[in-house]
C-alpha cells in the first residue's frame, strides 16, 4: 500500500510500503478517510525524536484518524462493514498492572500509532482492535472524527483537574491542544476559561468561543489581568498546554489557594518550578500523558453539540499532497490550528 513514510529527519516520501494486515478475531479492517497532523508527527519530521522515542528506521506517520469499516473479525459484534468510525490509537497490554489499574495509557508496553518503531495510519487501510474503534454518530463528520484524539487529551486534562461547576480556569498556550483543553474545561463545568498566548491569530480563533477570554501575554500582564478578573483570588485551575519552558516561571502565582495545576504540554528541556510557592498555597499538581477511558465521552460531547471543533480545522489536503501538508505544518503559521489529510476513495 501507499503510505506517508518518514524516511529520516526532514525527509518524507509518499510511496509503497509493505504492511501486512492480519485480521484477528477481535479486530476490524478500516479504510482510512481522514487523518489529522499532530504536533508530535511534526516533531518527528523536524527532529527525528521526542525524548526517548527515536525514529531509527522508516516509519509511517499519523495517529488522529477516522474511516469506514470494511471487514470484521469473527468475534466482533458491535461493528459491521460500512460503519463510520474513529480509532483510539494506543493498544495496551490488557494483562499489564497499569491496565488493570485503569491506567492503560501508562502501560510500558503500549503500542501507539506513529510512535517509534510503530507505524501510523497515513495509509489506505489499517487493522485495529474493535474495542478501540468507535462508531461515529450520523451528525459527526469524518473530519470531526479525526479530531476526537486531540480532544481526548483535553478531556484527560480536565478529568485530572477535577473541575467543579463554576470554576475559572487558565490555559497557557492557544495551540490545538490548548484550545481542546479550554473547550473540554467549559464542557466540564468551567464558567470561564482564560487562554493566553503570544500569537494574536490563534487567540482570535480561541476567543470566538463563548466562555473563552483570550489574552496576549506579550501585550498584557497576565498575572495582573488574572488578579483583576478574579478579585485578587486566582483561578481555580491552570492548565499549562504550551510546553514552553518559560511558561512554568511564576505559574503558581496565577492559582488560588488550594487550586490545581495541570501540566499538559511537554517541554523539550527540563524546567524549574518554584515548589515553595506551590506549597504555600497547597496547590495540587497533576500531569497528563495521552488519555485513558475518555474517548467515548469526547465523541459524545461532539455528537451532542456541546463541543464544536469545526472552526479549528484550518485546511484539508488530499493524500497525494501529504508531503506539502507536513511542510506547511512545520512552518507553524499563526492561523493554522489543525491541518488534515483526506485519503478517501482516491487512496484506496
mmCIF file of C-alpha atoms in Angstrom:
data_model
loop_
_atom_site.group_PDB
_atom_site.id
_atom_site.type_symbol
_atom_site.label_atom_id
_atom_site.label_comp_id
_atom_site.label_asym_id
_atom_site.label_seq_id
_atom_site.Cartn_x
_atom_site.Cartn_y
_atom_site.Cartn_z
ATOM 1 C CA UNK A 1 0.000 0.000 0.000
ATOM 2 C CA UNK A 2 0.990 3.601 -0.405
ATOM 3 C CA UNK A 3 1.871 5.361 2.829
ATOM 4 C CA UNK A 4 3.340 8.631 4.034
ATOM 5 C CA UNK A 5 6.742 7.478 5.255
ATOM 6 C CA UNK A 6 9.212 9.415 7.356
ATOM 7 C CA UNK A 7 12.465 8.161 5.842
ATOM 8 C CA UNK A 8 14.685 10.294 8.075
ATOM 9 C CA UNK A 9 14.628 13.750 9.636
ATOM 10 C CA UNK A 10 13.116 16.286 7.214
ATOM 11 C CA UNK A 11 12.643 13.633 4.536
ATOM 12 C CA UNK A 12 9.116 12.394 3.800
ATOM 13 C CA UNK A 13 8.025 10.186 0.932
ATOM 14 C CA UNK A 14 4.628 9.057 -0.310
ATOM 15 C CA UNK A 15 5.489 5.571 -1.510
ATOM 16 C CA UNK A 16 4.554 1.912 -1.495
ATOM 17 C CA UNK A 17 5.412 0.122 1.716
ATOM 18 C CA UNK A 18 4.932 -3.461 2.843
ATOM 19 C CA UNK A 19 2.411 -3.516 5.700
ATOM 20 C CA UNK A 20 0.942 -6.964 6.428
ATOM 21 C CA UNK A 21 -2.689 -6.621 7.553
ATOM 22 C CA UNK A 22 -3.688 -9.648 9.601
ATOM 23 C CA UNK A 23 -7.299 -9.520 10.772
ATOM 24 C CA UNK A 24 -7.597 -11.077 14.222
ATOM 25 C CA UNK A 25 -10.778 -12.460 15.717
ATOM 26 C CA UNK A 26 -11.374 -9.248 17.694
ATOM 27 C CA UNK A 27 -10.173 -6.801 15.041
ATOM 28 C CA UNK A 28 -11.684 -4.694 12.288
ATOM 29 C CA UNK A 29 -10.179 -3.640 8.990
ATOM 30 C CA UNK A 30 -10.737 0.043 8.255
ATOM 31 C CA UNK A 31 -10.463 2.118 5.094
ATOM 32 C CA UNK A 32 -8.901 5.326 6.383
ATOM 33 C CA UNK A 33 -10.746 8.520 5.425
ATOM 34 C CA UNK A 34 -9.239 11.462 7.325
ATOM 35 C CA UNK A 35 -6.043 11.890 9.366
ATOM 36 C CA UNK A 36 -5.058 14.958 11.358
ATOM 37 C CA UNK A 37 -1.480 16.192 11.587
ATOM 38 C CA UNK A 38 -0.419 16.287 15.225
ATOM 39 C CA UNK A 39 2.403 18.283 16.763
ATOM 40 C CA UNK A 40 4.161 15.030 17.598
ATOM 41 C CA UNK A 41 4.065 13.987 13.927
ATOM 42 C CA UNK A 42 5.646 17.311 13.004
ATOM 43 C CA UNK A 43 8.249 16.975 15.742
ATOM 44 C CA UNK A 44 9.306 13.540 14.462
ATOM 45 C CA UNK A 45 9.504 15.039 10.973
ATOM 46 C CA UNK A 46 11.642 18.007 12.039
ATOM 47 C CA UNK A 47 13.724 16.462 14.848
ATOM 48 C CA UNK A 48 13.528 12.685 14.413
ATOM 49 C CA UNK A 49 12.811 12.079 18.077
ATOM 50 C CA UNK A 50 10.714 13.021 21.098
ATOM 51 C CA UNK A 51 12.561 12.274 24.311
ATOM 52 C CA UNK A 52 13.404 8.568 24.359
ATOM 53 C CA UNK A 53 11.342 7.838 21.224
ATOM 54 C CA UNK A 54 13.757 7.941 18.283
ATOM 55 C CA UNK A 55 12.968 7.275 14.611
ATOM 56 C CA UNK A 56 15.688 4.804 13.642
ATOM 57 C CA UNK A 57 14.089 3.340 10.501
ATOM 58 C CA UNK A 58 11.366 4.418 8.043
ATOM 59 C CA UNK A 59 8.055 4.960 9.837
ATOM 60 C CA UNK A 60 4.513 5.728 8.661
ATOM 61 C CA UNK A 61 3.151 8.870 10.330
ATOM 62 C CA UNK A 62 -0.318 9.751 11.614
ATOM 63 C CA UNK A 63 -2.451 8.757 14.613
ATOM 64 C CA UNK A 64 -5.539 11.024 14.543
ATOM 65 C CA UNK A 65 -7.895 9.106 12.285
ATOM 66 C CA UNK A 66 -11.375 8.247 11.118
ATOM 67 C CA UNK A 67 -12.539 5.796 8.481
ATOM 68 C CA UNK A 68 -15.008 3.136 7.336
ATOM 69 C CA UNK A 69 -15.103 -0.479 8.495
ATOM 70 C CA UNK A 70 -14.633 -2.846 5.539
ATOM 71 C CA UNK A 71 -14.197 -6.179 7.342
ATOM 72 C CA UNK A 72 -14.692 -7.540 10.858
ATOM 73 C CA UNK A 73 -13.180 -10.424 12.812
ATOM 74 C CA UNK A 74 -15.266 -13.439 13.817
ATOM 75 C CA UNK A 75 -15.746 -12.247 17.427
ATOM 76 C CA UNK A 76 -16.786 -8.699 16.544
ATOM 77 C CA UNK A 77 -20.475 -7.978 17.043
ATOM 78 C CA UNK A 78 -20.734 -4.265 17.751
ATOM 79 C CA UNK A 79 -19.369 -3.115 14.369
ATOM 80 C CA UNK A 80 -20.119 -4.084 10.781
ATOM 81 C CA UNK A 81 -18.825 -3.231 7.304
ATOM 82 C CA UNK A 82 -19.947 0.236 6.279
ATOM 83 C CA UNK A 83 -19.821 1.713 9.784
ATOM 84 C CA UNK A 84 -18.167 5.123 10.002
ATOM 85 C CA UNK A 85 -15.663 5.104 12.865
ATOM 86 C CA UNK A 86 -12.797 6.806 14.655
ATOM 87 C CA UNK A 87 -9.934 4.937 16.256
ATOM 88 C CA UNK A 88 -8.166 5.298 19.591
ATOM 89 C CA UNK A 89 -4.522 4.816 18.524
ATOM 90 C CA UNK A 90 -2.922 3.232 21.597
ATOM 91 C CA UNK A 91 -3.118 -0.529 22.113
ATOM 92 C CA UNK A 92 -2.236 -1.560 25.663
ATOM 93 C CA UNK A 93 -1.441 -4.964 27.121
ATOM 94 C CA UNK A 94 -4.690 -5.869 28.850
ATOM 95 C CA UNK A 95 -2.785 -8.048 31.327
ATOM 96 C CA UNK A 96 -0.360 -5.359 32.498
ATOM 97 C CA UNK A 97 -0.540 -3.932 36.011
ATOM 98 C CA UNK A 98 -1.087 -0.434 34.615
ATOM 99 C CA UNK A 99 -4.049 -1.581 32.534
ATOM 100 C CA UNK A 100 -5.574 -3.466 35.444
ATOM 101 C CA UNK A 101 -5.396 -0.235 37.451
ATOM 102 C CA UNK A 102 -7.247 1.622 34.679
ATOM 103 C CA UNK A 103 -4.051 3.402 33.613
ATOM 104 C CA UNK A 104 -3.601 1.739 30.257
ATOM 105 C CA UNK A 105 -2.102 4.930 28.810
ATOM 106 C CA UNK A 106 0.851 4.341 31.154
ATOM 107 C CA UNK A 107 1.386 0.707 30.166
ATOM 108 C CA UNK A 108 5.113 0.461 29.292
ATOM 109 C CA UNK A 109 4.242 -1.973 26.513
ATOM 110 C CA UNK A 110 1.569 0.165 24.849
ATOM 111 C CA UNK A 111 1.673 0.112 21.051
ATOM 112 C CA UNK A 112 0.808 3.612 19.826
ATOM 113 C CA UNK A 113 0.458 4.610 16.184
ATOM 114 C CA UNK A 114 3.355 6.709 14.819
ATOM 115 C CA UNK A 115 5.461 6.339 17.952
ATOM 116 C CA UNK A 116 8.768 4.678 17.009
ATOM 117 C CA UNK A 117 9.001 1.942 15.944
ATOM 118 C CA UNK A 118 5.224 1.577 15.385
ATOM 119 C CA UNK A 119 3.775 2.614 12.036
ATOM 120 C CA UNK A 120 0.954 5.146 11.957
ATOM 121 C CA UNK A 121 -2.249 5.357 9.946
ATOM 122 C CA UNK A 122 -1.423 7.611 6.961
ATOM 123 C CA UNK A 123 -2.081 4.711 4.644
ATOM 124 C CA UNK A 124 -5.283 3.487 2.919
ATOM 125 C CA UNK A 125 -6.081 0.577 5.269
ATOM 126 C CA UNK A 126 -5.385 -0.342 8.883
ATOM 127 C CA UNK A 127 -6.326 -3.242 11.134
ATOM 128 C CA UNK A 128 -7.286 -2.237 14.652
ATOM 129 C CA UNK A 129 -8.906 -3.771 17.766
ATOM 130 C CA UNK A 130 -12.677 -3.403 17.676
ATOM 131 C CA UNK A 131 -12.782 -2.269 21.305
ATOM 132 C CA UNK A 132 -10.650 0.759 20.359
ATOM 133 C CA UNK A 133 -12.820 1.589 17.338
ATOM 134 C CA UNK A 134 -15.814 3.858 17.940
ATOM 135 C CA UNK A 135 -18.825 4.268 15.680
ATOM 136 C CA UNK A 136 -19.438 7.846 14.591
ATOM 137 C CA UNK A 137 -22.978 9.199 15.027
ATOM 138 C CA UNK A 138 -24.602 10.348 11.804
ATOM 139 C CA UNK A 139 -24.121 14.019 12.697
ATOM 140 C CA UNK A 140 -20.346 13.681 13.233
ATOM 141 C CA UNK A 141 -18.221 14.033 10.100
ATOM 142 C CA UNK A 142 -15.020 12.164 9.288
ATOM 143 C CA UNK A 143 -13.118 15.411 9.839
ATOM 144 C CA UNK A 144 -14.584 15.753 13.328
ATOM 145 C CA UNK A 145 -13.970 12.065 13.989
ATOM 146 C CA UNK A 146 -10.285 12.601 13.321
ATOM 147 C CA UNK A 147 -10.333 15.349 15.977
ATOM 148 C CA UNK A 148 -11.500 13.042 18.775
ATOM 149 C CA UNK A 149 -7.896 12.083 19.531
ATOM 150 C CA UNK A 150 -6.632 15.570 20.445
ATOM 151 C CA UNK A 151 -9.916 16.343 22.231
ATOM 152 C CA UNK A 152 -9.299 13.226 24.338
ATOM 153 C CA UNK A 153 -6.086 14.855 25.597
ATOM 154 C CA UNK A 154 -8.157 17.836 26.712
ATOM 155 C CA UNK A 155 -10.666 15.514 28.350
ATOM 156 C CA UNK A 156 -7.877 13.739 30.214
ATOM 157 C CA UNK A 157 -6.544 17.073 31.479
ATOM 158 C CA UNK A 158 -9.954 18.197 32.715
ATOM 159 C CA UNK A 159 -10.589 14.822 34.328
ATOM 160 C CA UNK A 160 -7.268 15.065 36.182
ATOM 161 C CA UNK A 161 -8.125 18.648 37.236
ATOM 162 C CA UNK A 162 -11.410 17.548 38.864
ATOM 163 C CA UNK A 163 -13.157 20.634 37.546
ATOM 164 C CA UNK A 164 -16.202 21.771 39.550
ATOM 165 C CA UNK A 165 -19.188 23.684 38.146
ATOM 166 C CA UNK A 166 -18.460 27.406 38.037
ATOM 167 C CA UNK A 167 -14.656 27.090 38.153
ATOM 168 C CA UNK A 168 -12.492 29.658 36.410
ATOM 169 C CA UNK A 169 -9.524 28.166 34.539
ATOM 170 C CA UNK A 170 -6.442 29.472 32.805
ATOM 171 C CA UNK A 171 -4.998 27.660 29.784
ATOM 172 C CA UNK A 172 -1.463 28.662 28.812
ATOM 173 C CA UNK A 173 -0.985 28.083 25.084
ATOM 174 C CA UNK A 174 -3.595 28.535 22.339
ATOM 175 C CA UNK A 175 -2.356 25.802 20.028
ATOM 176 C CA UNK A 176 -4.543 22.828 19.077
ATOM 177 C CA UNK A 177 -4.169 21.091 22.440
ATOM 178 C CA UNK A 178 -4.617 24.305 24.422
ATOM 179 C CA UNK A 179 -7.892 25.086 22.668
ATOM 180 C CA UNK A 180 -9.023 21.467 23.123
ATOM 181 C CA UNK A 181 -8.306 21.758 26.849
ATOM 182 C CA UNK A 182 -10.256 25.029 27.012
ATOM 183 C CA UNK A 183 -13.285 23.517 25.263
ATOM 184 C CA UNK A 184 -13.167 20.420 27.437
ATOM 185 C CA UNK A 185 -12.954 22.620 30.549
ATOM 186 C CA UNK A 186 -16.049 24.564 29.502
ATOM 187 C CA UNK A 187 -17.905 21.336 28.778
ATOM 188 C CA UNK A 188 -16.750 20.010 32.147
ATOM 189 C CA UNK A 189 -18.351 22.885 34.044
ATOM 190 C CA UNK A 190 -15.995 25.865 33.990
ATOM 191 C CA UNK A 191 -17.833 29.167 33.824
ATOM 192 C CA UNK A 192 -14.928 30.924 32.131
ATOM 193 C CA UNK A 193 -11.629 29.850 30.604
ATOM 194 C CA UNK A 194 -8.886 32.427 30.165
ATOM 195 C CA UNK A 195 -6.491 31.376 27.420
ATOM 196 C CA UNK A 196 -3.118 33.038 26.939
ATOM 197 C CA UNK A 197 -0.652 33.035 24.083
ATOM 198 C CA UNK A 198 1.622 35.465 22.230
ATOM 199 C CA UNK A 199 0.100 34.915 18.778
ATOM 200 C CA UNK A 200 -2.979 37.028 18.130
ATOM 201 C CA UNK A 201 -4.300 34.940 15.209
ATOM 202 C CA UNK A 202 -4.586 31.870 17.440
ATOM 203 C CA UNK A 203 -6.136 33.925 20.231
ATOM 204 C CA UNK A 204 -8.704 35.311 17.791
ATOM 205 C CA UNK A 205 -9.780 31.776 16.898
ATOM 206 C CA UNK A 206 -9.958 30.689 20.535
ATOM 207 C CA UNK A 207 -11.811 33.860 21.511
ATOM 208 C CA UNK A 208 -14.627 33.105 19.069
ATOM 209 C CA UNK A 209 -15.984 30.545 21.535
ATOM 210 C CA UNK A 210 -18.432 31.692 24.206
ATOM 211 C CA UNK A 211 -16.844 31.407 27.626
ATOM 212 C CA UNK A 212 -13.231 31.794 26.452
ATOM 213 C CA UNK A 213 -11.402 35.030 27.246
ATOM 214 C CA UNK A 214 -8.255 35.435 25.129
ATOM 215 C CA UNK A 215 -5.232 37.336 26.490
ATOM 216 C CA UNK A 216 -1.980 38.099 24.685
ATOM 217 C CA UNK A 217 0.588 37.675 27.463
ATOM 218 C CA UNK A 218 3.182 39.613 25.495
ATOM 219 C CA UNK A 219 0.922 42.672 25.286
ATOM 220 C CA UNK A 220 -0.695 42.440 28.709
ATOM 221 C CA UNK A 221 0.498 41.446 32.187
ATOM 222 C CA UNK A 222 -1.210 38.083 32.624
ATOM 223 C CA UNK A 223 -0.823 37.965 36.397
ATOM 224 C CA UNK A 224 -2.334 41.447 36.716
ATOM 225 C CA UNK A 225 -5.220 40.509 34.409
ATOM 226 C CA UNK A 226 -5.988 37.424 36.494
ATOM 227 C CA UNK A 227 -5.879 39.382 39.755
ATOM 228 C CA UNK A 228 -8.339 41.876 38.311
ATOM 229 C CA UNK A 229 -10.571 39.192 36.760
ATOM 230 C CA UNK A 230 -10.770 37.097 39.951
ATOM 231 C CA UNK A 231 -10.756 39.861 42.569
ATOM 232 C CA UNK A 232 -7.212 39.037 43.757
ATOM 233 C CA UNK A 233 -8.206 35.411 44.366
ATOM 234 C CA UNK A 234 -6.671 33.494 41.450
ATOM 235 C CA UNK A 235 -8.009 30.894 39.064
ATOM 236 C CA UNK A 236 -9.179 27.502 40.258
ATOM 237 C CA UNK A 237 -7.133 25.589 37.707
ATOM 238 C CA UNK A 238 -4.159 26.354 35.498
ATOM 239 C CA UNK A 239 -3.562 24.100 32.501
ATOM 240 C CA UNK A 240 -0.071 24.506 31.028
ATOM 241 C CA UNK A 241 -0.515 23.446 27.402
ATOM 242 C CA UNK A 242 2.317 25.210 25.581
ATOM 243 C CA UNK A 243 5.259 23.107 26.746
ATOM 244 C CA UNK A 244 7.464 26.201 26.509
ATOM 245 C CA UNK A 245 9.992 26.317 29.363
ATOM 246 C CA UNK A 246 9.295 30.000 30.048
ATOM 247 C CA UNK A 247 5.630 29.246 30.767
ATOM 248 C CA UNK A 248 6.490 27.483 34.006
ATOM 249 C CA UNK A 249 8.075 30.555 35.569
ATOM 250 C CA UNK A 250 5.683 32.059 38.100
ATOM 251 C CA UNK A 251 2.895 29.661 37.164
ATOM 252 C CA UNK A 252 1.724 29.210 40.756
ATOM 253 C CA UNK A 253 1.147 32.973 41.032
ATOM 254 C CA UNK A 254 -1.982 32.547 38.909
ATOM 255 C CA UNK A 255 -3.619 29.913 41.131
ATOM 256 C CA UNK A 256 -5.903 30.460 44.111
ATOM 257 C CA UNK A 257 -5.084 28.843 47.488
ATOM 258 C CA UNK A 258 -5.921 25.157 47.249
ATOM 259 C CA UNK A 259 -6.146 25.316 43.459
ATOM 260 C CA UNK A 260 -4.751 22.942 40.861
ATOM 261 C CA UNK A 261 -2.000 22.992 38.249
ATOM 262 C CA UNK A 262 -2.230 20.507 35.383
ATOM 263 C CA UNK A 263 0.830 20.068 33.169
ATOM 264 C CA UNK A 264 -0.253 19.041 29.678
ATOM 265 C CA UNK A 265 2.448 20.432 27.363
ATOM 266 C CA UNK A 266 5.742 18.572 27.175
ATOM 267 C CA UNK A 267 8.841 20.796 27.447
ATOM 268 C CA UNK A 268 11.794 19.788 25.284
ATOM 269 C CA UNK A 269 14.148 20.520 28.171
ATOM 270 C CA UNK A 270 13.979 20.378 31.988
ATOM 271 C CA UNK A 271 12.135 23.255 33.637
ATOM 272 C CA UNK A 272 12.352 24.918 37.046
ATOM 273 C CA UNK A 273 9.361 25.045 39.377
ATOM 274 C CA UNK A 274 9.008 27.228 42.471
ATOM 275 C CA UNK A 275 7.902 24.460 44.808
ATOM 276 C CA UNK A 276 7.701 26.725 47.854
ATOM 277 C CA UNK A 277 5.149 28.921 46.065
ATOM 278 C CA UNK A 278 3.104 25.795 45.354
ATOM 279 C CA UNK A 279 3.443 24.601 48.944
ATOM 280 C CA UNK A 280 2.413 27.938 50.400
ATOM 281 C CA UNK A 281 -0.925 27.588 48.595
ATOM 282 C CA UNK A 282 -1.136 23.791 48.853
ATOM 283 C CA UNK A 283 -1.518 23.652 45.090
ATOM 284 C CA UNK A 284 -2.394 20.205 43.797
ATOM 285 C CA UNK A 285 -0.181 19.246 40.845
ATOM 286 C CA UNK A 286 -1.363 16.838 38.143
ATOM 287 C CA UNK A 287 0.282 15.640 34.943
ATOM 288 C CA UNK A 288 -1.110 14.306 31.681
ATOM 289 C CA UNK A 289 0.233 11.659 29.313
ATOM 290 C CA UNK A 290 -2.169 10.947 26.458
ATOM 291 C CA UNK A 291 -5.514 9.735 27.901
ATOM 292 C CA UNK A 292 -7.406 6.762 29.285
ATOM 293 C CA UNK A 293 -11.119 5.907 29.330
ATOM 294 C CA UNK A 294 -12.269 9.209 27.802
ATOM 295 C CA UNK A 295 -12.518 8.537 24.056
ATOM 296 C CA UNK A 296 -16.208 7.652 24.075
ATOM 297 C CA UNK A 297 -17.032 10.693 26.212
ATOM 298 C CA UNK A 298 -15.115 13.009 23.885
ATOM 299 C CA UNK A 299 -17.108 11.624 20.970
ATOM 300 C CA UNK A 300 -20.361 12.086 22.902
ATOM 301 C CA UNK A 301 -19.552 15.764 23.545
ATOM 302 C CA UNK A 302 -19.090 16.426 19.834
ATOM 303 C CA UNK A 303 -22.230 14.490 18.912
ATOM 304 C CA UNK A 304 -24.271 16.453 21.471
ATOM 305 C CA UNK A 305 -23.128 19.794 20.061
ATOM 306 C CA UNK A 306 -21.564 20.884 23.365
ATOM 307 C CA UNK A 307 -18.146 20.984 21.687
ATOM 308 C CA UNK A 308 -17.774 22.314 18.140
ATOM 309 C CA UNK A 309 -14.405 21.520 16.588
ATOM 310 C CA UNK A 310 -15.217 22.541 13.025
ATOM 311 C CA UNK A 311 -13.771 26.094 13.395
ATOM 312 C CA UNK A 312 -10.410 24.549 14.303
ATOM 313 C CA UNK A 313 -9.937 22.700 11.002
ATOM 314 C CA UNK A 314 -7.804 25.120 9.008
ATOM 315 C CA UNK A 315 -7.323 23.184 5.753
ATOM 316 C CA UNK A 316 -7.589 19.662 4.352
ATOM 317 C CA UNK A 317 -5.069 18.272 1.862
ATOM 318 C CA UNK A 318 -5.587 15.302 -0.474
ATOM 319 C CA UNK A 319 -3.480 12.242 0.276
ATOM 320 C CA UNK A 320 -1.325 12.909 -2.783
ATOM 321 C CA UNK A 321 -0.238 16.221 -1.236
ATOM 322 C CA UNK A 322 0.664 14.800 2.169
ATOM 323 C CA UNK A 323 4.283 15.932 1.961
ATOM 324 C CA UNK A 324 3.184 19.507 1.216
ATOM 325 C CA UNK A 325 0.766 19.335 4.160
ATOM 326 C CA UNK A 326 3.594 18.415 6.520
ATOM 327 C CA UNK A 327 5.871 21.080 5.107
ATOM 328 C CA UNK A 328 3.163 23.637 5.874
ATOM 329 C CA UNK A 329 2.594 22.215 9.354
ATOM 330 C CA UNK A 330 6.328 22.546 10.051
ATOM 331 C CA UNK A 331 6.134 26.256 9.176
ATOM 332 C CA UNK A 332 3.916 26.859 12.206
ATOM 333 C CA UNK A 333 1.743 29.512 10.580
ATOM 334 C CA UNK A 334 -0.017 31.565 13.273
ATOM 335 C CA UNK A 335 -3.531 30.983 11.887
ATOM 336 C CA UNK A 336 -3.105 27.219 11.452
ATOM 337 C CA UNK A 337 -4.791 25.206 14.174
ATOM 338 C CA UNK A 338 -5.434 21.789 12.613
ATOM 339 C CA UNK A 339 -4.368 20.581 9.184
ATOM 340 C CA UNK A 340 -5.866 17.324 7.979
ATOM 341 C CA UNK A 341 -5.218 14.863 5.158
ATOM 342 C CA UNK A 342 -8.098 13.219 3.316
ATOM 343 C CA UNK A 343 -7.482 9.755 1.941
ATOM 344 C CA UNK A 344 -10.943 8.612 0.902
ATOM 345 C CA UNK A 345 -11.577 6.612 -2.245
ATOM 346 C CA UNK A 346 -8.694 8.201 -4.170
ATOM 347 C CA UNK A 347 -6.223 6.485 -1.861
ATOM 348 C CA UNK A 348 -7.782 3.017 -1.845
#
